[in-house]
Amino acid sequence: MLNLSVAGMLEKSQLSSDGVWLLLVEVAIPDSDEPMRLVRNNEDIIWNGYTWTAFNFKLGDITEDNKGRPQSVPLQISNITQTVQAYVEDNNGLTGTMVILRVVHSQHLSSTSPELEEIFTVQSTTCDSKWITFYLGCEISIQRRFPSRRVLKSFCAWRDQYKGIECGYNGSLAECDGTLQSCRNRGNSVRYGGEPIIPEGGLYA
């Protein structure tokens, strides 16, 4: 079950005045080396060496059954141009294919690591004149990937993602040297990405 949904991450965009959170969707296309790459934005972007095409889509809420188990997540992609419908019709509704949802920040597109990444499979698909709806299976989302990081005593793990989702700082200061003092100066020490309690000699398992 998801601990924090992609939709929930995007809500945090309301807390930042500098840049916006962008939702990317990557849909695998059978018998093709190139997936469909879309970004919910008003213009195309370049991220991780690929062009992500601006497109209208939205992610529905994750619901649970009466036993608390997650149900499928609806991903609605605009069908006004019928561009996506051609892929759907040619590939059995794209059922069983992989869909990857990622969250990136518009001011950190040079970073190759997304703020959040969730992997799903398409369980079923419906189409009408306005929307194509992919119902994404939640069970595969245990494959969530996070950027790996080292935990250090006096260095913030979020320095390379300054003002990112983990850092959480949304003030006017443009740079951070990754120290606890800098975090305190910003009134943001509760989000510090280091571990000051680690002994000088380090921790050993």
Coordinates of N, CA and C in Angstrom, one line a residue:
M1 N 0.9 -1.2 0.0 CA 0.0 0.0 0.0 C 0.9 1.2 0.0
L2 N 0.4 2.3 -0.7 CA 1.2 3.5 -0.8 C 1.3 4.2 0.6
N3 N 2.5 4.6 1.0 CA 2.6 5.4 2.2 C 2.3 6.9 1.9
L4 N 2.6 7.3 0.7 CA 2.3 8.7 0.3 C 2.0 8.8 -1.1
S5 N 0.8 9.1 -1.6 CA 0.5 9.1 -3.0 C 1.2 10.2 -3.7
V6 N 1.3 10.0 -5.0 CA 1.8 11.0 -5.9 C 1.0 12.3 -5.8
A7 N -0.4 12.1 -5.8 CA -1.2 13.2 -5.7 C -1.0 14.0 -4.4
G8 N -0.7 13.3 -3.3 CA -0.4 14.0 -2.1 C 0.9 14.8 -2.2
M9 N 1.9 14.3 -2.9 CA 3.2 15.0 -3.1 C 2.9 16.3 -3.8
L10 N 2.1 16.2 -4.8 CA 1.8 17.4 -5.7 C 1.1 18.5 -4.9
E11 N 0.4 18.1 -3.9 CA -0.3 19.1 -3.1 C 0.7 20.1 -2.4
K12 N 1.9 19.6 -2.2 CA 2.9 20.4 -1.5 C 3.4 21.5 -2.4
S13 N 3.1 21.5 -3.7 CA 3.5 22.5 -4.6 C 2.8 23.9 -4.2
Q14 N 1.7 23.8 -3.4 CA 1.1 25.0 -3.0 C 1.9 25.7 -1.9
L15 N 2.9 25.0 -1.3 CA 3.7 25.6 -0.3 C 5.0 26.3 -0.8
S16 N 5.2 26.2 -2.1 CA 6.5 26.8 -2.6 C 6.2 27.9 -3.6
S17 N 6.9 29.0 -3.5 CA 6.6 30.1 -4.4 C 7.6 30.0 -5.5
D18 N 8.7 29.2 -5.4 CA 9.7 29.2 -6.5 C 9.6 27.8 -7.2
G19 N 9.1 27.9 -8.5 CA 8.9 26.7 -9.3 C 7.7 25.9 -8.9
V20 N 7.5 24.8 -9.6 CA 6.3 24.0 -9.3 C 6.8 22.5 -9.4
W21 N 5.9 21.7 -8.8 CA 6.1 20.2 -8.9 C 5.4 19.8 -10.2
L22 N 6.1 18.9 -10.9 CA 5.6 18.4 -12.2 C 5.4 16.9 -12.1
L23 N 4.2 16.5 -12.6 CA 3.9 15.0 -12.6 C 4.3 14.5 -14.0
L24 N 5.1 13.5 -14.1 CA 5.5 12.9 -15.3 C 4.9 11.5 -15.4
V25 N 4.4 11.1 -16.6 CA 3.9 9.7 -16.7 C 4.6 9.1 -17.9
E26 N 5.1 7.9 -17.7 CA 5.8 7.1 -18.7 C 5.0 5.8 -18.9
V27 N 4.5 5.6 -20.2 CA 3.7 4.4 -20.5 C 4.5 3.6 -21.5
A28 N 4.8 2.4 -21.1 CA 5.5 1.5 -22.0 C 4.6 1.1 -23.2
I29 N 5.2 1.1 -24.4 CA 4.4 0.7 -25.6 C 5.0 -0.7 -26.1
P30 N 4.1 -1.7 -26.2 CA 4.6 -3.0 -26.6 C 5.3 -2.9 -28.0
D31 N 6.4 -3.7 -28.1 CA 7.2 -3.8 -29.3 C 7.8 -2.5 -29.7
S32 N 8.0 -1.6 -28.8 CA 8.7 -0.3 -29.0 C 9.7 0.0 -28.0
D33 N 10.9 0.5 -28.4 CA 11.9 0.8 -27.4 C 11.6 2.2 -26.8
E34 N 10.7 3.0 -27.4 CA 10.4 4.3 -26.9 C 9.0 4.3 -26.2
P35 N 9.0 4.6 -24.9 CA 7.7 4.7 -24.2 C 7.0 6.0 -24.5
M36 N 5.8 6.2 -24.2 CA 5.1 7.5 -24.3 C 5.5 8.3 -23.0
R37 N 6.0 9.5 -23.2 CA 6.5 10.3 -22.1 C 5.7 11.6 -22.1
L38 N 4.9 11.8 -21.0 CA 4.1 13.0 -20.9 C 4.3 13.8 -19.6
V39 N 4.1 15.1 -19.6 CA 4.2 15.9 -18.4 C 3.0 16.7 -18.3
R40 N 2.5 16.8 -17.0 CA 1.3 17.7 -16.8 C 1.8 19.1 -16.6
N41 N 1.8 19.8 -17.7 CA 2.4 21.1 -17.7 C 1.8 21.9 -18.9
N42 N 2.1 23.2 -19.0 CA 1.7 24.0 -20.2 C 2.7 24.1 -21.3
E43 N 3.9 23.4 -21.1 CA 4.9 23.3 -22.1 C 5.8 22.1 -21.9
D44 N 6.4 21.7 -23.0 CA 7.3 20.5 -23.0 C 8.5 20.8 -22.1
I45 N 9.0 19.7 -21.5 CA 10.3 19.9 -20.7 C 11.3 18.9 -21.2
I46 N 12.5 19.1 -20.8 CA 13.6 18.1 -21.0 C 14.0 17.7 -19.6
W47 N 13.9 16.4 -19.4 CA 14.4 15.8 -18.1 C 15.0 14.5 -18.3
N48 N 16.2 14.3 -17.7 CA 16.9 13.0 -17.8 C 17.2 12.6 -19.2
G49 N 17.4 13.6 -20.1 CA 17.9 13.4 -21.4 C 16.7 13.1 -22.4
Y50 N 15.5 13.2 -22.0 CA 14.3 13.0 -22.8 C 13.4 14.2 -22.8
T51 N 12.7 14.3 -23.9 CA 11.6 15.3 -24.0 C 10.3 14.7 -23.5
W52 N 9.7 15.4 -22.6 CA 8.4 15.0 -22.0 C 7.4 16.0 -22.6
T53 N 6.4 15.5 -23.3 CA 5.4 16.3 -24.0 C 4.3 16.8 -23.1
A54 N 4.1 18.1 -23.1 CA 3.0 18.7 -22.3 C 1.7 18.1 -22.7
F55 N 0.9 17.6 -21.7 CA -0.4 17.0 -22.0 C -1.3 17.1 -20.8
N56 N -2.6 17.1 -21.1 CA -3.5 17.2 -20.0 C -3.9 15.8 -19.5
F57 N -3.5 15.5 -18.3 CA -3.9 14.2 -17.6 C -4.1 14.5 -16.1
K58 N -4.7 13.6 -15.4 CA -4.9 13.7 -14.0 C -5.0 12.3 -13.4
L59 N -4.5 12.3 -12.1 CA -4.4 11.1 -11.3 C -5.5 11.1 -10.3
G60 N -6.3 10.0 -10.2 CA -7.3 9.9 -9.3 C -6.8 9.5 -7.9
D61 N -7.7 9.4 -6.9 CA -7.4 9.1 -5.6 C -7.2 7.5 -5.5
I62 N -6.4 7.1 -4.5 CA -6.3 5.7 -4.2 C -7.3 5.4 -3.2
T63 N -8.2 4.4 -3.5 CA -9.2 4.0 -2.7 C -9.0 2.6 -2.1
E64 N -9.7 2.3 -1.0 CA -9.5 1.0 -0.4 C -10.8 0.2 -0.3
D65 N -10.7 -1.1 -0.3 CA -11.9 -1.9 -0.2 C -12.3 -2.0 1.3
N66 N -13.3 -2.8 1.6 CA -13.8 -2.9 3.0 C -12.8 -3.6 3.9
K67 N -11.7 -4.2 3.4 CA -10.7 -4.8 4.2 C -9.4 -4.0 4.3
G68 N -9.5 -2.7 3.7 CA -8.4 -1.8 3.8 C -7.3 -2.1 2.8
R69 N -7.6 -2.9 1.7 CA -6.7 -3.1 0.7 C -6.8 -2.1 -0.4
P70 N -5.7 -1.6 -1.0 CA -5.7 -0.6 -2.0 C -6.4 -1.1 -3.3
Q71 N -7.2 -0.3 -3.9 CA -7.8 -0.6 -5.2 C -7.0 0.0 -6.3
S72 N -7.5 -0.1 -7.5 CA -6.8 0.5 -8.7 C -6.9 2.0 -8.6
V73 N -5.9 2.6 -9.2 CA -5.8 4.1 -9.3 C -6.1 4.5 -10.7
P74 N -7.1 5.4 -10.9 CA -7.4 5.9 -12.2 C -6.5 6.9 -12.7
L75 N -5.9 6.7 -13.9 CA -5.1 7.8 -14.5 C -5.8 8.2 -15.8
Q76 N -6.3 9.4 -15.8 CA -7.1 9.9 -17.0 C -6.2 10.8 -17.8
I77 N -6.2 10.4 -19.1 CA -5.4 11.2 -20.1 C -6.3 11.7 -21.1
S78 N -6.2 13.0 -21.5 CA -7.1 13.6 -22.4 C -7.1 12.9 -23.8
N79 N -8.3 12.7 -24.3 CA -8.5 12.0 -25.5 C -9.0 12.9 -26.6
I80 N -8.9 14.2 -26.4 CA -9.4 15.2 -27.4 C -8.7 15.0 -28.7
T81 N -7.4 14.8 -28.7 CA -6.7 14.7 -30.0 C -6.7 13.2 -30.5
Q82 N -7.1 12.3 -29.6 CA -7.1 10.8 -29.9 C -5.7 10.3 -30.2
T83 N -4.7 11.0 -29.8 CA -3.3 10.5 -30.0 C -3.1 9.3 -29.2
V84 N -3.5 9.2 -28.0 CA -3.2 8.1 -27.1 C -4.1 6.9 -27.5
Q85 N -5.3 7.2 -28.0 CA -6.3 6.2 -28.3 C -5.7 5.2 -29.4
A86 N -4.9 5.7 -30.3 CA -4.3 4.9 -31.3 C -3.4 3.8 -30.7
Y87 N -2.7 4.2 -29.7 CA -1.8 3.2 -29.0 C -2.7 2.2 -28.3
V88 N -3.8 2.7 -27.7 CA -4.7 1.8 -26.9 C -5.4 0.8 -27.8
E89 N -5.8 1.2 -29.0 CA -6.5 0.3 -29.9 C -5.6 -0.7 -30.5
D90 N -4.3 -0.3 -30.8 CA -3.4 -1.2 -31.4 C -2.8 -2.2 -30.4
N91 N -3.0 -2.0 -29.1 CA -2.2 -2.8 -28.1 C -3.2 -3.4 -27.0
N92 N -4.4 -3.8 -27.4 CA -5.3 -4.4 -26.5 C -5.5 -3.6 -25.2
G93 N -5.7 -2.3 -25.4 CA -5.9 -1.4 -24.2 C -4.7 -1.1 -23.4
L94 N -3.5 -1.6 -23.9 CA -2.3 -1.5 -23.1 C -2.3 -2.2 -21.8
T95 N -3.3 -3.2 -21.7 CA -3.4 -3.9 -20.4 C -2.1 -4.7 -20.2
G96 N -1.7 -4.7 -18.9 CA -0.5 -5.4 -18.5 C 0.8 -4.7 -18.7
T97 N 0.7 -3.5 -19.4 CA 2.0 -2.7 -19.6 C 2.3 -1.9 -18.4
M98 N 3.6 -1.5 -18.3 CA 4.1 -0.8 -17.1 C 3.8 0.7 -17.3
V99 N 3.4 1.4 -16.2 CA 3.3 2.8 -16.1 C 4.1 3.3 -15.0
I100 N 5.0 4.3 -15.2 CA 5.8 4.9 -14.2 C 5.3 6.3 -13.9
L101 N 5.0 6.7 -12.7 CA 4.7 8.0 -12.4 C 5.8 8.6 -11.6
R102 N 6.2 9.8 -11.9 CA 7.3 10.5 -11.3 C 7.0 11.9 -10.9
V103 N 7.5 12.4 -9.9 CA 7.4 13.8 -9.5 C 8.8 14.5 -9.6
V104 N 8.9 15.6 -10.3 CA 10.1 16.4 -10.4 C 9.8 17.8 -10.1
H105 N 10.8 18.6 -9.8 CA 10.6 20.0 -9.6 C 11.2 20.8 -10.7
S106 N 10.4 21.9 -11.1 CA 10.8 22.6 -12.3 C 12.1 23.4 -12.2
Q107 N 12.6 23.6 -10.9 CA 13.8 24.3 -10.7 C 15.0 23.3 -10.6
H108 N 14.7 22.0 -10.6 CA 15.8 21.0 -10.5 C 15.7 20.0 -11.6
L109 N 15.5 20.4 -12.8 CA 15.4 19.5 -13.9 C 16.7 18.9 -14.3
S110 N 17.8 19.5 -13.8 CA 19.1 19.0 -14.0 C 19.4 17.7 -13.2
S111 N 18.7 17.5 -12.2 CA 18.8 16.3 -11.3 C 18.2 15.1 -12.0
T112 N 18.9 14.0 -12.1 CA 18.4 12.8 -12.8 C 17.5 12.0 -11.9
S113 N 17.5 12.3 -10.6 CA 16.7 11.6 -9.6 C 15.4 12.3 -9.4
P114 N 14.2 11.6 -9.6 CA 12.9 12.2 -9.3 C 12.7 12.3 -7.7
E115 N 11.8 13.2 -7.3 CA 11.5 13.3 -5.9 C 10.7 12.1 -5.5
L116 N 9.9 11.5 -6.4 CA 9.2 10.3 -6.0 C 8.9 9.6 -7.3
E117 N 8.9 8.3 -7.2 CA 8.7 7.4 -8.4 C 7.8 6.2 -7.9
E118 N 6.8 6.0 -8.7 CA 5.9 4.8 -8.4 C 5.7 4.0 -9.7
I119 N 5.7 2.7 -9.6 CA 5.6 1.8 -10.7 C 4.3 1.0 -10.6
F120 N 3.5 1.0 -11.7 CA 2.3 0.3 -11.7 C 2.2 -0.5 -13.0
T121 N 1.1 -1.3 -13.1 CA 0.7 -2.0 -14.3 C -0.7 -1.6 -14.7
V122 N -1.0 -1.6 -15.9 CA -2.4 -1.3 -16.4 C -3.3 -2.5 -16.2
Q123 N -4.3 -2.4 -15.4 CA -5.2 -3.5 -15.2 C -6.3 -3.5 -16.2
S124 N -6.8 -2.3 -16.5 CA -7.9 -2.2 -17.5 C -7.9 -0.8 -18.1
T125 N -8.7 -0.6 -19.2 CA -8.7 0.7 -19.8 C -10.1 1.0 -20.3
T126 N -10.6 2.2 -20.2 CA -11.8 2.7 -20.8 C -11.6 3.9 -21.6
C127 N -12.4 4.2 -22.6 CA -12.2 5.3 -23.5 C -13.6 6.0 -23.7
D128 N -13.6 7.3 -23.8 CA -14.7 8.0 -24.3 C -14.2 9.2 -25.1
S129 N -15.0 10.1 -25.5 CA -14.6 11.2 -26.4 C -13.7 12.2 -25.7
K130 N -13.7 12.2 -24.4 CA -12.9 13.2 -23.6 C -11.7 12.6 -22.9
W131 N -11.8 11.4 -22.4 CA -10.7 10.8 -21.6 C -10.5 9.3 -21.9
I132 N -9.2 9.0 -21.8 CA -8.8 7.6 -21.7 C -8.4 7.4 -20.3
T133 N -9.0 6.4 -19.7 CA -8.8 6.1 -18.3 C -8.1 4.7 -18.1
F134 N -6.8 4.8 -17.6 CA -6.1 3.6 -17.3 C -6.3 3.3 -15.8
Y135 N -6.7 2.1 -15.5 CA -6.8 1.7 -14.1 C -5.5 1.0 -13.7
L136 N -4.8 1.6 -12.8 CA -3.4 1.1 -12.5 C -3.5 0.3 -11.2
G137 N -2.9 -0.9 -11.3 CA -2.8 -1.8 -10.2 C -1.9 -1.3 -9.1
C138 N -2.3 -1.3 -7.8 CA -1.5 -0.8 -6.7 C -0.5 -1.8 -6.2
E139 N -0.7 -3.1 -6.5 CA 0.2 -4.1 -5.8 C 1.6 -4.0 -6.3
I140 N 1.9 -3.5 -7.5 CA 3.3 -3.4 -7.9 C 4.0 -2.2 -7.4
S141 N 3.2 -1.3 -6.7 CA 3.8 0.0 -6.3 C 4.8 -0.3 -5.1
I142 N 5.0 -1.5 -4.6 CA 6.0 -1.8 -3.7 C 7.4 -1.7 -4.3
Q143 N 7.4 -1.5 -5.6 CA 8.7 -1.3 -6.3 C 9.1 0.2 -6.3
R144 N 8.5 0.9 -5.5 CA 8.8 2.3 -5.3 C 10.3 2.5 -5.2
R145 N 10.9 3.4 -6.0 CA 12.3 3.6 -5.9 C 12.6 5.0 -5.3
F146 N 13.6 5.1 -4.5 CA 14.0 6.3 -3.9 C 15.5 6.5 -4.2
P147 N 16.0 7.7 -4.4 CA 17.4 7.9 -4.6 C 18.1 7.4 -3.3
S148 N 19.1 6.5 -3.5 CA 19.9 6.1 -2.3 C 20.7 7.2 -1.7
R149 N 20.9 7.2 -0.4 CA 21.7 8.2 0.2 C 22.5 7.7 1.4
R150 N 23.6 8.4 1.7 CA 24.3 8.1 2.9 C 23.8 9.0 4.0
V151 N 23.8 8.5 5.2 CA 23.4 9.3 6.4 C 24.7 9.7 7.1
L152 N 24.9 11.0 7.1 CA 26.1 11.5 7.7 C 25.8 12.4 8.9
K153 N 26.7 12.6 9.8 CA 26.5 13.4 11.0 C 26.3 14.9 10.7
S154 N 27.2 15.5 9.9 CA 27.2 16.9 9.8 C 27.0 17.4 8.3
F155 N 26.3 16.6 7.5 CA 26.1 17.0 6.1 C 24.7 16.6 5.7
C156 N 24.0 17.5 5.2 CA 22.6 17.3 4.8 C 22.5 16.5 3.5
A157 N 21.7 15.4 3.6 CA 21.5 14.6 2.4 C 20.7 15.2 1.3
W158 N 20.0 16.3 1.7 CA 19.1 17.0 0.7 C 19.8 18.2 0.1
R159 N 21.1 18.4 0.2 CA 21.7 19.5 -0.3 C 21.6 19.6 -1.8
D160 N 21.7 18.5 -2.5 CA 21.5 18.5 -4.0 C 20.1 18.6 -4.4
Q161 N 19.2 18.6 -3.5 CA 17.7 18.7 -3.8 C 17.2 19.9 -2.9
Y162 N 18.0 20.9 -2.8 CA 17.6 22.1 -2.0 C 16.3 22.7 -2.5
K163 N 15.4 22.9 -1.5 CA 14.0 23.3 -1.7 C 13.2 22.2 -2.3
G164 N 13.7 21.0 -2.3 CA 12.9 19.9 -2.8 C 12.0 19.4 -1.7
I165 N 11.3 18.3 -2.0 CA 10.3 17.8 -1.1 C 10.8 17.4 0.3
E166 N 12.0 16.8 0.3 CA 12.6 16.4 1.6 C 13.1 17.6 2.4
C167 N 13.7 18.5 1.7 CA 14.3 19.7 2.3 C 13.1 20.6 2.9
G168 N 12.2 20.9 2.0 CA 11.0 21.6 2.5 C 11.2 23.1 2.6
Y169 N 12.4 23.6 2.5 CA 12.6 25.1 2.6 C 12.0 25.8 1.4
N170 N 11.3 26.9 1.6 CA 10.7 27.6 0.5 C 10.9 29.1 0.7
G171 N 12.0 29.5 1.3 CA 12.3 30.9 1.5 C 13.1 31.5 0.3
S172 N 13.7 32.6 0.5 CA 14.3 33.4 -0.5 C 15.8 33.1 -0.7
L173 N 16.4 32.5 0.3 CA 17.9 32.2 0.2 C 18.2 31.2 -0.9
A174 N 19.1 31.6 -1.8 CA 19.3 30.8 -3.0 C 20.2 29.6 -2.9
E175 N 21.1 29.6 -1.9 CA 22.0 28.4 -1.8 C 22.0 28.0 -0.3
C176 N 22.5 26.7 -0.2 CA 22.7 26.1 1.2 C 24.0 25.3 1.1
D177 N 24.8 25.4 2.2 CA 26.0 24.6 2.2 C 25.9 23.2 2.8
G178 N 24.7 22.9 3.2 CA 24.4 21.5 3.7 C 24.7 21.3 5.2
T179 N 25.0 22.4 5.9 CA 25.3 22.2 7.3 C 24.1 22.4 8.2
L180 N 24.2 21.9 9.4 CA 23.0 22.1 10.3 C 22.8 23.5 10.7
Q181 N 23.9 24.3 10.8 CA 23.8 25.7 11.1 C 23.1 26.5 10.0
S182 N 23.4 26.1 8.8 CA 22.6 26.8 7.7 C 21.1 26.5 7.8
C183 N 20.8 25.2 8.1 CA 19.4 24.9 8.2 C 18.8 25.6 9.4
R184 N 19.5 25.8 10.5 CA 19.0 26.6 11.6 C 18.8 28.0 11.2
N185 N 19.7 28.6 10.5 CA 19.6 30.0 10.0 C 18.3 30.2 9.2
R186 N 17.8 29.1 8.6 CA 16.6 29.2 7.7 C 15.4 28.8 8.5
G187 N 15.5 28.5 9.8 CA 14.4 28.0 10.6 C 13.8 26.7 10.1
N188 N 14.7 25.9 9.5 CA 14.3 24.6 8.9 C 15.0 23.4 9.4
S189 N 15.5 23.5 10.6 CA 16.4 22.4 11.2 C 15.6 21.1 11.4
V190 N 14.2 21.2 11.5 CA 13.5 20.0 11.7 C 13.5 19.1 10.5
R191 N 13.9 19.7 9.3 CA 14.0 18.9 8.1 C 15.4 18.6 7.7
Y192 N 16.3 18.9 8.6 CA 17.8 18.6 8.3 C 18.0 17.2 7.9
G193 N 18.8 17.0 6.8 CA 19.0 15.7 6.3 C 20.2 14.9 6.8
G194 N 20.8 15.5 7.9 CA 21.9 14.8 8.5 C 21.5 14.2 9.8
E195 N 22.4 13.5 10.5 CA 22.0 12.9 11.8 C 23.0 13.4 12.9
P196 N 22.8 14.5 13.5 CA 23.7 15.1 14.5 C 24.0 14.1 15.7
I197 N 23.1 13.2 16.0 CA 23.3 12.3 17.1 C 24.3 11.2 16.8
I198 N 24.7 11.0 15.6 CA 25.7 10.0 15.2 C 27.0 10.3 15.9
P199 N 27.6 9.4 16.6 CA 28.9 9.6 17.3 C 30.0 10.0 16.3
E200 N 31.0 10.7 16.7 CA 32.1 11.1 15.9 C 32.8 9.8 15.2
G201 N 32.8 8.7 15.9 CA 33.5 7.5 15.3 C 32.6 6.8 14.3
G202 N 31.4 7.2 14.2 CA 30.5 6.5 13.2 C 29.7 5.4 13.9
L203 N 28.8 4.9 13.1 CA 28.0 3.7 13.5 C 28.4 2.5 12.7
Y204 N 28.4 1.4 13.4 CA 28.8 0.1 12.7 C 27.8 -1.0 13.0
A205 N 27.4 -1.7 12.0 CA 26.4 -2.8 12.2 C 27.1 -4.0 12.7

